[in-house]
Coordinates of C-alpha atoms and ligand atoms in Angstrom, one line a residue:
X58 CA 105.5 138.0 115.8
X59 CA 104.9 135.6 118.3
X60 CA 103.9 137.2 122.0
X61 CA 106.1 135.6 124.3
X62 CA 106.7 135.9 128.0
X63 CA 109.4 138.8 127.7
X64 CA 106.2 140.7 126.1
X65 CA 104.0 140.2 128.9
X66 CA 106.9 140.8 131.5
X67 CA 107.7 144.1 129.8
X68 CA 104.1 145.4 129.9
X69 CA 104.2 145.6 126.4
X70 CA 101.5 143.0 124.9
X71 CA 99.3 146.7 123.9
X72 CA 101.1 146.6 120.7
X73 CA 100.6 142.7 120.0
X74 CA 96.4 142.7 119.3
X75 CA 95.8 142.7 123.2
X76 CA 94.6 146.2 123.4
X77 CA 94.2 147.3 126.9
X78 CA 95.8 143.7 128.6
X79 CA 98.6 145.2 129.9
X80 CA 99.5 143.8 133.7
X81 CA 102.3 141.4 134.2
X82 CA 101.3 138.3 134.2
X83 CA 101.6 136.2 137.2
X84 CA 103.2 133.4 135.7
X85 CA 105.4 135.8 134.5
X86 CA 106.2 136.9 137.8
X87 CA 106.6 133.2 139.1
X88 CA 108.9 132.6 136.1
X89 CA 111.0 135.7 137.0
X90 CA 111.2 135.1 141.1
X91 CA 111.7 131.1 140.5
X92 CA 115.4 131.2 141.4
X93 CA 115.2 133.9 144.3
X94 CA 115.5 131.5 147.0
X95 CA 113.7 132.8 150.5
X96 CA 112.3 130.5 153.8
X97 CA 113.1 127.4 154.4
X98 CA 113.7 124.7 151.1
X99 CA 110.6 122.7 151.8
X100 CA 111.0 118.6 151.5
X101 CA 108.3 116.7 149.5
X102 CA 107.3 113.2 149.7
X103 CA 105.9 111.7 146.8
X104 CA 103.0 109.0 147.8
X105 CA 102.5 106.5 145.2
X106 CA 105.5 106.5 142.5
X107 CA 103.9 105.5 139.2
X108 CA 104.0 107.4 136.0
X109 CA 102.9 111.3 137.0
X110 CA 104.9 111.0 140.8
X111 CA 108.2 109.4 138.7
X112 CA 107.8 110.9 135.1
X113 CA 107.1 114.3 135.9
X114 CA 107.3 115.1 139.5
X115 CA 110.3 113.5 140.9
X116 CA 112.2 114.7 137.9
X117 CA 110.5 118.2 137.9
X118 CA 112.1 118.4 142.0
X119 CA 115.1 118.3 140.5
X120 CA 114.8 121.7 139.0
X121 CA 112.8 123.6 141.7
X122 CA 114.4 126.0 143.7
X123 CA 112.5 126.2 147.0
X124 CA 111.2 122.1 147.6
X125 CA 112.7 119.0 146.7
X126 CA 112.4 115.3 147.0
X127 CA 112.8 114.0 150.7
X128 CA 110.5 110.8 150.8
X129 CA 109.1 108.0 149.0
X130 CA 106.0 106.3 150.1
X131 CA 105.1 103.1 148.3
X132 CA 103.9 99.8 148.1
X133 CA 106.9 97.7 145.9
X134 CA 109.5 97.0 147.7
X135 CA 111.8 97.2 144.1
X136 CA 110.9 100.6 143.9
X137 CA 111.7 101.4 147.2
X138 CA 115.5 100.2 146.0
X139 CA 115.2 101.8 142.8
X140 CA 114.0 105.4 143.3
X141 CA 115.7 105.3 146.6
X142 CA 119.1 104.7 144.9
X143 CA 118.0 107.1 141.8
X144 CA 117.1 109.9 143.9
X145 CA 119.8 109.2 147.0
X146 CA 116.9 109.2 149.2
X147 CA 118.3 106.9 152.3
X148 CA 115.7 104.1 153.3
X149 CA 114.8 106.1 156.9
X150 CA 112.7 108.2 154.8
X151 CA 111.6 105.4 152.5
X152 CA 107.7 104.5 153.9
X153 CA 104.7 101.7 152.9
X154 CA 101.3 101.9 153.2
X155 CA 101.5 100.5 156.4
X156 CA 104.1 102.8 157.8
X157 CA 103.5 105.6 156.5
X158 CA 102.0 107.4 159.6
X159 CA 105.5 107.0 160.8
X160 CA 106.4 110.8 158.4
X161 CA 104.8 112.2 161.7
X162 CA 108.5 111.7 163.0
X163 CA 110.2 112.4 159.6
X164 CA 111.6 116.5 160.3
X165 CA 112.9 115.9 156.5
X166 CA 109.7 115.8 155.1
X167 CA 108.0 119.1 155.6
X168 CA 104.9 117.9 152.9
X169 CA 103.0 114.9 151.3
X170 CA 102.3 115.0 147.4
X171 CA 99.6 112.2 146.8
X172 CA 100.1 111.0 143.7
X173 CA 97.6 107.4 144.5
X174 CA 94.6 106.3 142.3
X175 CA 91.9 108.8 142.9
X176 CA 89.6 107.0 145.8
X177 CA 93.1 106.7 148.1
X178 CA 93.7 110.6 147.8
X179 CA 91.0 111.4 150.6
X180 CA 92.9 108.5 153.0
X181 CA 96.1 109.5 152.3
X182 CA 95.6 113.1 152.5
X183 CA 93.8 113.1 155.6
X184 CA 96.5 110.8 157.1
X185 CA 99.2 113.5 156.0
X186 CA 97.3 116.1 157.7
X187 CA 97.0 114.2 160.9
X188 CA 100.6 113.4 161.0
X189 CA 101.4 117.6 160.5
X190 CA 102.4 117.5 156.8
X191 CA 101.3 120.3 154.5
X192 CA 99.4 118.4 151.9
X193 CA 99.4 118.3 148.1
X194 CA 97.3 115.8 146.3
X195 CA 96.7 115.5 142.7
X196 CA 93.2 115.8 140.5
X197 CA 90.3 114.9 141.1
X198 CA 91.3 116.1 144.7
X199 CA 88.9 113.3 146.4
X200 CA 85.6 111.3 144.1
X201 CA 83.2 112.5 145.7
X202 CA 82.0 116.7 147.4
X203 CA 81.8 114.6 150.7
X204 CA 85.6 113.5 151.0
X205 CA 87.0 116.9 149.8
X206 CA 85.5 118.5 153.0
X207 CA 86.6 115.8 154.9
X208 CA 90.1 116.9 153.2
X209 CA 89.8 120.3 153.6
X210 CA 88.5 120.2 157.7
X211 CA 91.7 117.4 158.2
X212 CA 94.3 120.0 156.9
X213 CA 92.3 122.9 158.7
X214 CA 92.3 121.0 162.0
X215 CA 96.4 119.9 161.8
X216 CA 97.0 123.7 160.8
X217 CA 98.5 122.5 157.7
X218 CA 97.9 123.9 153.9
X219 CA 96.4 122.1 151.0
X220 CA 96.6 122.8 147.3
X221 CA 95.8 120.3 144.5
X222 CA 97.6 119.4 141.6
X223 CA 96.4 122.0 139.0
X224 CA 99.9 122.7 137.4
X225 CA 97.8 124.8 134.6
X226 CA 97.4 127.3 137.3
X227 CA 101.3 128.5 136.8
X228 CA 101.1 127.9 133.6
X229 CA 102.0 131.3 131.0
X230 CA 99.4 130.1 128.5
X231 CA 96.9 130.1 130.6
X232 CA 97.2 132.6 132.5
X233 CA 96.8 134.7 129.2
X234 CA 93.7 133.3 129.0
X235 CA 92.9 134.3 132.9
X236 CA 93.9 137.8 131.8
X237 CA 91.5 138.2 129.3
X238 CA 88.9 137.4 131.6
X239 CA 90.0 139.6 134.4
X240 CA 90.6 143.0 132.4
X241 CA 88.5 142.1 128.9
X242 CA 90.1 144.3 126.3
X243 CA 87.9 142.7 124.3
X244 CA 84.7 142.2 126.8
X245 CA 83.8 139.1 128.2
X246 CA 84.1 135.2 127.6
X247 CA 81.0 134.3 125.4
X248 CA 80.8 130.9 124.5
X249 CA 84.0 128.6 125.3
X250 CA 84.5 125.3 123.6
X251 CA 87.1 122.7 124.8
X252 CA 87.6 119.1 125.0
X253 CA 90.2 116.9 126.4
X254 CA 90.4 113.2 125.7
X255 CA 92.6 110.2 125.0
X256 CA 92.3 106.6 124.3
X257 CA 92.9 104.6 127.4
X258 CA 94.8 100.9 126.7
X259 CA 95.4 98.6 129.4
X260 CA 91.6 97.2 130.1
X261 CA 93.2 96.3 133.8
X262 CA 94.1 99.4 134.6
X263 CA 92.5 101.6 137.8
X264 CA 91.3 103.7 135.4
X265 CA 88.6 101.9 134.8
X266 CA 87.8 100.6 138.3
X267 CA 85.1 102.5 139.5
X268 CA 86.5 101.5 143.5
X269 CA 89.8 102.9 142.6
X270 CA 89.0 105.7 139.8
X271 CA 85.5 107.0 141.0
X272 CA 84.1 107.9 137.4
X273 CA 85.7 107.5 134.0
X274 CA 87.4 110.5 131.8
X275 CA 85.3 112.8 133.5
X276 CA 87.4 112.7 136.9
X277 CA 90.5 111.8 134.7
X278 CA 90.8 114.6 132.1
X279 CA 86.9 116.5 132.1
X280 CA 88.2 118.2 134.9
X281 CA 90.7 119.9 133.3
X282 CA 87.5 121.6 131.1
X283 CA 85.7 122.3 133.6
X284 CA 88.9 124.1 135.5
X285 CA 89.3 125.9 131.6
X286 CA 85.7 126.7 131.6
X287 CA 85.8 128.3 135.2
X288 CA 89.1 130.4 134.6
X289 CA 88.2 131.6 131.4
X290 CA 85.0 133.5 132.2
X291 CA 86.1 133.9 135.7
X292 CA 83.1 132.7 136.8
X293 CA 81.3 129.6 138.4
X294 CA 78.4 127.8 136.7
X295 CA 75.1 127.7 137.9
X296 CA 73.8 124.8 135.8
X297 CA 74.9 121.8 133.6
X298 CA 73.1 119.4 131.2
X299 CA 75.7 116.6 130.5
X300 CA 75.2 112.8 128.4
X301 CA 77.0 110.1 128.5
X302 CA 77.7 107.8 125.6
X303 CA 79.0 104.5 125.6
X304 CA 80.7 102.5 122.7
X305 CA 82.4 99.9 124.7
X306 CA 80.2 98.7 127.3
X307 CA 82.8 96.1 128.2
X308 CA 86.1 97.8 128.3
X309 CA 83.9 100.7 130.1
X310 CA 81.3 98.5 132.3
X311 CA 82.3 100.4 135.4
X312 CA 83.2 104.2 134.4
X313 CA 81.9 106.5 131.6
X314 CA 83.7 106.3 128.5
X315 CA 82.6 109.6 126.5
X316 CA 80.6 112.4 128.1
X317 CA 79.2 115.9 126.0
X318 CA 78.0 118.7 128.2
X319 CA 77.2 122.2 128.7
X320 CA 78.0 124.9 131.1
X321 CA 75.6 127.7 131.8
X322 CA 76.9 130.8 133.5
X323 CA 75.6 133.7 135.3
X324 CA 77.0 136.2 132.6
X325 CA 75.0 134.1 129.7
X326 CA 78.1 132.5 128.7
X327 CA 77.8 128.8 127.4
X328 CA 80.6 126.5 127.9
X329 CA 80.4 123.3 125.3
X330 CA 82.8 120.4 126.6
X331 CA 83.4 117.1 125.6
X332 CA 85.6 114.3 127.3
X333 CA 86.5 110.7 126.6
X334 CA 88.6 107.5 127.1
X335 CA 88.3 106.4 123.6
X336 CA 89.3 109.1 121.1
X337 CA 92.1 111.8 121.1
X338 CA 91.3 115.6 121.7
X339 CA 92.6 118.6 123.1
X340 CA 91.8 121.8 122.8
X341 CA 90.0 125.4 124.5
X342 CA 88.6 127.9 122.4
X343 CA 86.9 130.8 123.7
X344 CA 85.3 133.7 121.9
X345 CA 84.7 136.7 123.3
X346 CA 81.8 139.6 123.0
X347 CA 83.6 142.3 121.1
X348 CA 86.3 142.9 118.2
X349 CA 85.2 139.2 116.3
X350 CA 87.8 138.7 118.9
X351 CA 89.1 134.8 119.7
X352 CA 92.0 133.2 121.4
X353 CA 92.7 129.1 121.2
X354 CA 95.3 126.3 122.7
X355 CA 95.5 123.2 121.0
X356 CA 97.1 120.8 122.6
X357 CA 95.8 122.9 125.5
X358 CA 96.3 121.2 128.7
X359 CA 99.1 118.4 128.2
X360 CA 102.8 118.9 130.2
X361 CA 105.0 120.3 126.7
X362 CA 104.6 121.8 123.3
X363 CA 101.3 123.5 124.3
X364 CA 100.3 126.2 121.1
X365 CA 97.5 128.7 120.9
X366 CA 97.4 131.9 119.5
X367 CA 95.3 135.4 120.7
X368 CA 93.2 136.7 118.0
X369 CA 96.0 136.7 115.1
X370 CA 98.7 136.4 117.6
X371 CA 101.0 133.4 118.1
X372 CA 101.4 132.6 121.5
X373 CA 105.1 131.1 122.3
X374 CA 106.1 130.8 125.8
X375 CA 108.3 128.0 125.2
X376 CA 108.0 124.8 127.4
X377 CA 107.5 126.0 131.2
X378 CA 108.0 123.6 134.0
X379 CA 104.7 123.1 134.8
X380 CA 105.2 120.7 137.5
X381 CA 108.4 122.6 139.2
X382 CA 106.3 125.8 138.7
X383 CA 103.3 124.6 140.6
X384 CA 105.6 122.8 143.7
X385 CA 107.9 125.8 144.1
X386 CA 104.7 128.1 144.1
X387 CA 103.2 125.5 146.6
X388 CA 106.9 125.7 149.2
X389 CA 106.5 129.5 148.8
X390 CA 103.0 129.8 150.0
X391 CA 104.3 127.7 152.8
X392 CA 106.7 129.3 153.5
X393 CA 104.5 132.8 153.6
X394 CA 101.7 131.6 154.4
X395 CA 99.6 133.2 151.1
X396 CA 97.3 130.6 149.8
X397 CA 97.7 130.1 145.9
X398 CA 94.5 129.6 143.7
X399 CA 95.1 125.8 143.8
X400 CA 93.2 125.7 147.4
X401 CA 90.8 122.7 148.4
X402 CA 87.8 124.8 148.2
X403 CA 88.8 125.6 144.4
X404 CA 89.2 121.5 144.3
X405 CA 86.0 120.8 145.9
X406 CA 84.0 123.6 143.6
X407 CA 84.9 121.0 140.4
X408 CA 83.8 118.0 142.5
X409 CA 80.4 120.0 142.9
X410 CA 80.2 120.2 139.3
X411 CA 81.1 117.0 138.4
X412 CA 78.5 115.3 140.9
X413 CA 76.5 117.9 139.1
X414 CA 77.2 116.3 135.4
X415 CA 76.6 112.8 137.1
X416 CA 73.5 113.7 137.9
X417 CA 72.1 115.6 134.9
X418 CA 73.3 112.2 133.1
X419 CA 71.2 109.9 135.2
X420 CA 68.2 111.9 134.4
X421 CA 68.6 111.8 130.9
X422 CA 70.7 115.3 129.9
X423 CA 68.0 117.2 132.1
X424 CA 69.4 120.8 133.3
X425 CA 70.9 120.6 136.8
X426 CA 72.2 123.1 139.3
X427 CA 75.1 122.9 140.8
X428 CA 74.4 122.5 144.2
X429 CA 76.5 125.4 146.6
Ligands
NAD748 P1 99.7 105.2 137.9 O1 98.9 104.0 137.8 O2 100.9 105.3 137.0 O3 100.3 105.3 139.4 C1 99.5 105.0 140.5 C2 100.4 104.6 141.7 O4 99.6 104.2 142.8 C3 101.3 103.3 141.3 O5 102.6 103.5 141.8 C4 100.6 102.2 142.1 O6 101.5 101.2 142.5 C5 100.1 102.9 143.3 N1 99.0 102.2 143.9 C6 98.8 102.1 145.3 N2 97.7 101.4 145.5 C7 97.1 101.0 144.4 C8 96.0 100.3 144.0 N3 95.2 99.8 145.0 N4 95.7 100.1 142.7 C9 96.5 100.7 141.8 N5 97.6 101.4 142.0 C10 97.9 101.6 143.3 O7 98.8 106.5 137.8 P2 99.2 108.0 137.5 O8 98.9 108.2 136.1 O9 100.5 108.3 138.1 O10 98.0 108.7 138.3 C11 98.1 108.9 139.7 C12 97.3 110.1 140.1 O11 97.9 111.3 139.5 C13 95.8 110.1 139.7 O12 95.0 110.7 140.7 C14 95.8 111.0 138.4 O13 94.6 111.7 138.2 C15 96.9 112.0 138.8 N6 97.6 112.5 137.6 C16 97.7 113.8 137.4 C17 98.3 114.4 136.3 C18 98.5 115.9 136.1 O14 98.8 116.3 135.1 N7 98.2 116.6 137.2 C19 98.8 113.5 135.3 C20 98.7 112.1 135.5 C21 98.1 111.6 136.6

């Protein structure tokens, strides 16, 4: 029998192999208050529309119940026409790069979402923050530990929040995985193993501009391993030991093409991660200390059709919104002012580690702190 969210709503996943995991799941709570409208509708601007802000994003405000689409910032002036017609956003709220401080004067437009190649996201944050807009801005929050508290002191000193784009963070799947780190029916996380890669086409792309992207899969998709790695033994690492490997020294002259590391924690527990722009893989498995006890998702991180499975159990929440879910969490902690777990700080902690990993690889795999 598949555990699904009714299960966990109900309180009643002690009969499904979870033992003692018996709180409702706040995902589950998310998923249950999404339509309860309360403060004011808050009105996003997407920065940037290429294929996250336009495939997922725009599309996922459509189904939101507390934020939707107000503004469009970008570059093309065909898009402008475009998602402007598509979206019936009317061209005063329609920005470029060059006007885009103008927002400051925008009262539609109550928050940013920057959706730009990752070494614009500091800039455009920043500039959002300045010009009184709550901020969101996708993953890697900024390329370097630096930028993110230039980020985080911006939003501070405009008296405006900022959350990053970790739409896993209302996600049902892995918040059991949160779960079973928080009460451990079946003790603690032990040794977790998970990988996310993908093979990257277009040699142009930004991707592979160190300028534009600020490292290779590791900002890209690593990330989203060392986020799994972090929530899963609800803990922070005090070390890594990372290598990089590199097939296509061309295609991959200016960002890292496959990295393998390791994540030592406090506890004892070992995380074993691998990421990469030239292969496919997606997956988190985690073992725990008692019962022979495991849990796994593979695909584990993408948008739909995520599976997994707790000990023996299917896990089958369906397809959430991820995106919809994470922006309507984001207009409610506006609106109430109760930070979510998807703060700068938590943004900045992954830059730490990645610097970290950079570092361990330039000194050939040795063991490196994560600096605090
Ligand atoms: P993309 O290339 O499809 O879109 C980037 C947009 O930035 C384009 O509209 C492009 O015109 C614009 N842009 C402005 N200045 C540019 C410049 N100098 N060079 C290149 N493009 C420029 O990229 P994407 O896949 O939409 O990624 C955008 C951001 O979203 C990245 O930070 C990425 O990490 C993040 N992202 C997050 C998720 C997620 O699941 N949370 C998924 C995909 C992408």
């Amino acid at each position: 029998m598949p555990l699904t969210r009714r299960h966990f709503i109900n309180k009643s996943s002690s009969a499904l192999g979870l033992a003692a995991l018996s709180v409702t799941l706040p995902s589950g709570k998310l998923f249950a208050d999404h339509h309860q409208n309360s403060g004011k509708n808050i009105g996003i601007a997407l920065v940037g529309l290429g294929s996250y802000a336009m495939g997922e994003l725009a599309p996922g405000l459509r189904k939101t119940s507390h934020c939707h689409l107000s503004g469009l910032v970008t570059g093309t002036p065909s898009k402008k026409e475009r998602y402007g017609r598509q979206y019936e956003i009317g061209d005063e709220h329609i920005y470029d790069y060059d006007t885009y401080d103008r927002i400051a004067h925008d009262p539609a437009i109550d928050a940013v979402y920057v959706v730009l190649p990752n070494s614009m996201h500091a800039e455009y944050s920043i500039r959002a923050a300045e010009a009184g807009k709550h901020v969101i801005c996708e993953k890697p929050m900024a390329v370097s530990v630096e930028e993110c508290q230039k980020m985080i002191d911006a939003c501070k000193a405009n008296g405006v929040t900022l959350n990053i784009g970790y739409r896993l963070h209302h996600d049902p799947y892995h918040d059991v995985f949160r779960k079973l780190a928080a009460e451990q029916p079946h003790g603690p996380a032990k040794f977790v193993q998970t990988e996310f890669a993908f093979r990257t086409g277009n040699p142009d792309q930004w991707r592979l501009k160190r300028a534009l992207a600020g490292g290779g899969a590791m900002m890209d998709v690593g990330i989203y391993c060392i986020q799994a790695a972090r929530y899963t033994t609800a803990e922070e690492p005090v070390a890594v030991t990372a290598r990089e490997y590199k097939t296509d020294p061309v295609k991959f002259a200016e960002v890292d093409e496959t990295i393998v590391w390791e994540m030592e924690f406090p506890s004892g527990a070992v995380a074993a991660c691998n990421t990469s722009y030239n292969y496919r893989a997606e997956r988190l498995h985690v073992g725990y200390r008692d019962d022979n006890f495991e849990a796994e998702l593979s695909p584990a991180y993408i948008y739909r059709n995520l599976k997994g499975r707790v000990g023996s159990e299917p896990l089958d929440f369906g397809n959430p919104p991820q995106q919809s879910l994470h922006m309507d969490a984001i207009a409610q902690s506006i609106n109430s002012g109760v930070p979510l777990t998807t703060t700068g700080e938590e943004g900045m902690q992954d830059m730490r580690i990645i610097e970290a990993i950079y570092r361990s690889i330039a000194n050939n795999g040795a063991r490196t702190p994560i600096n605090t």
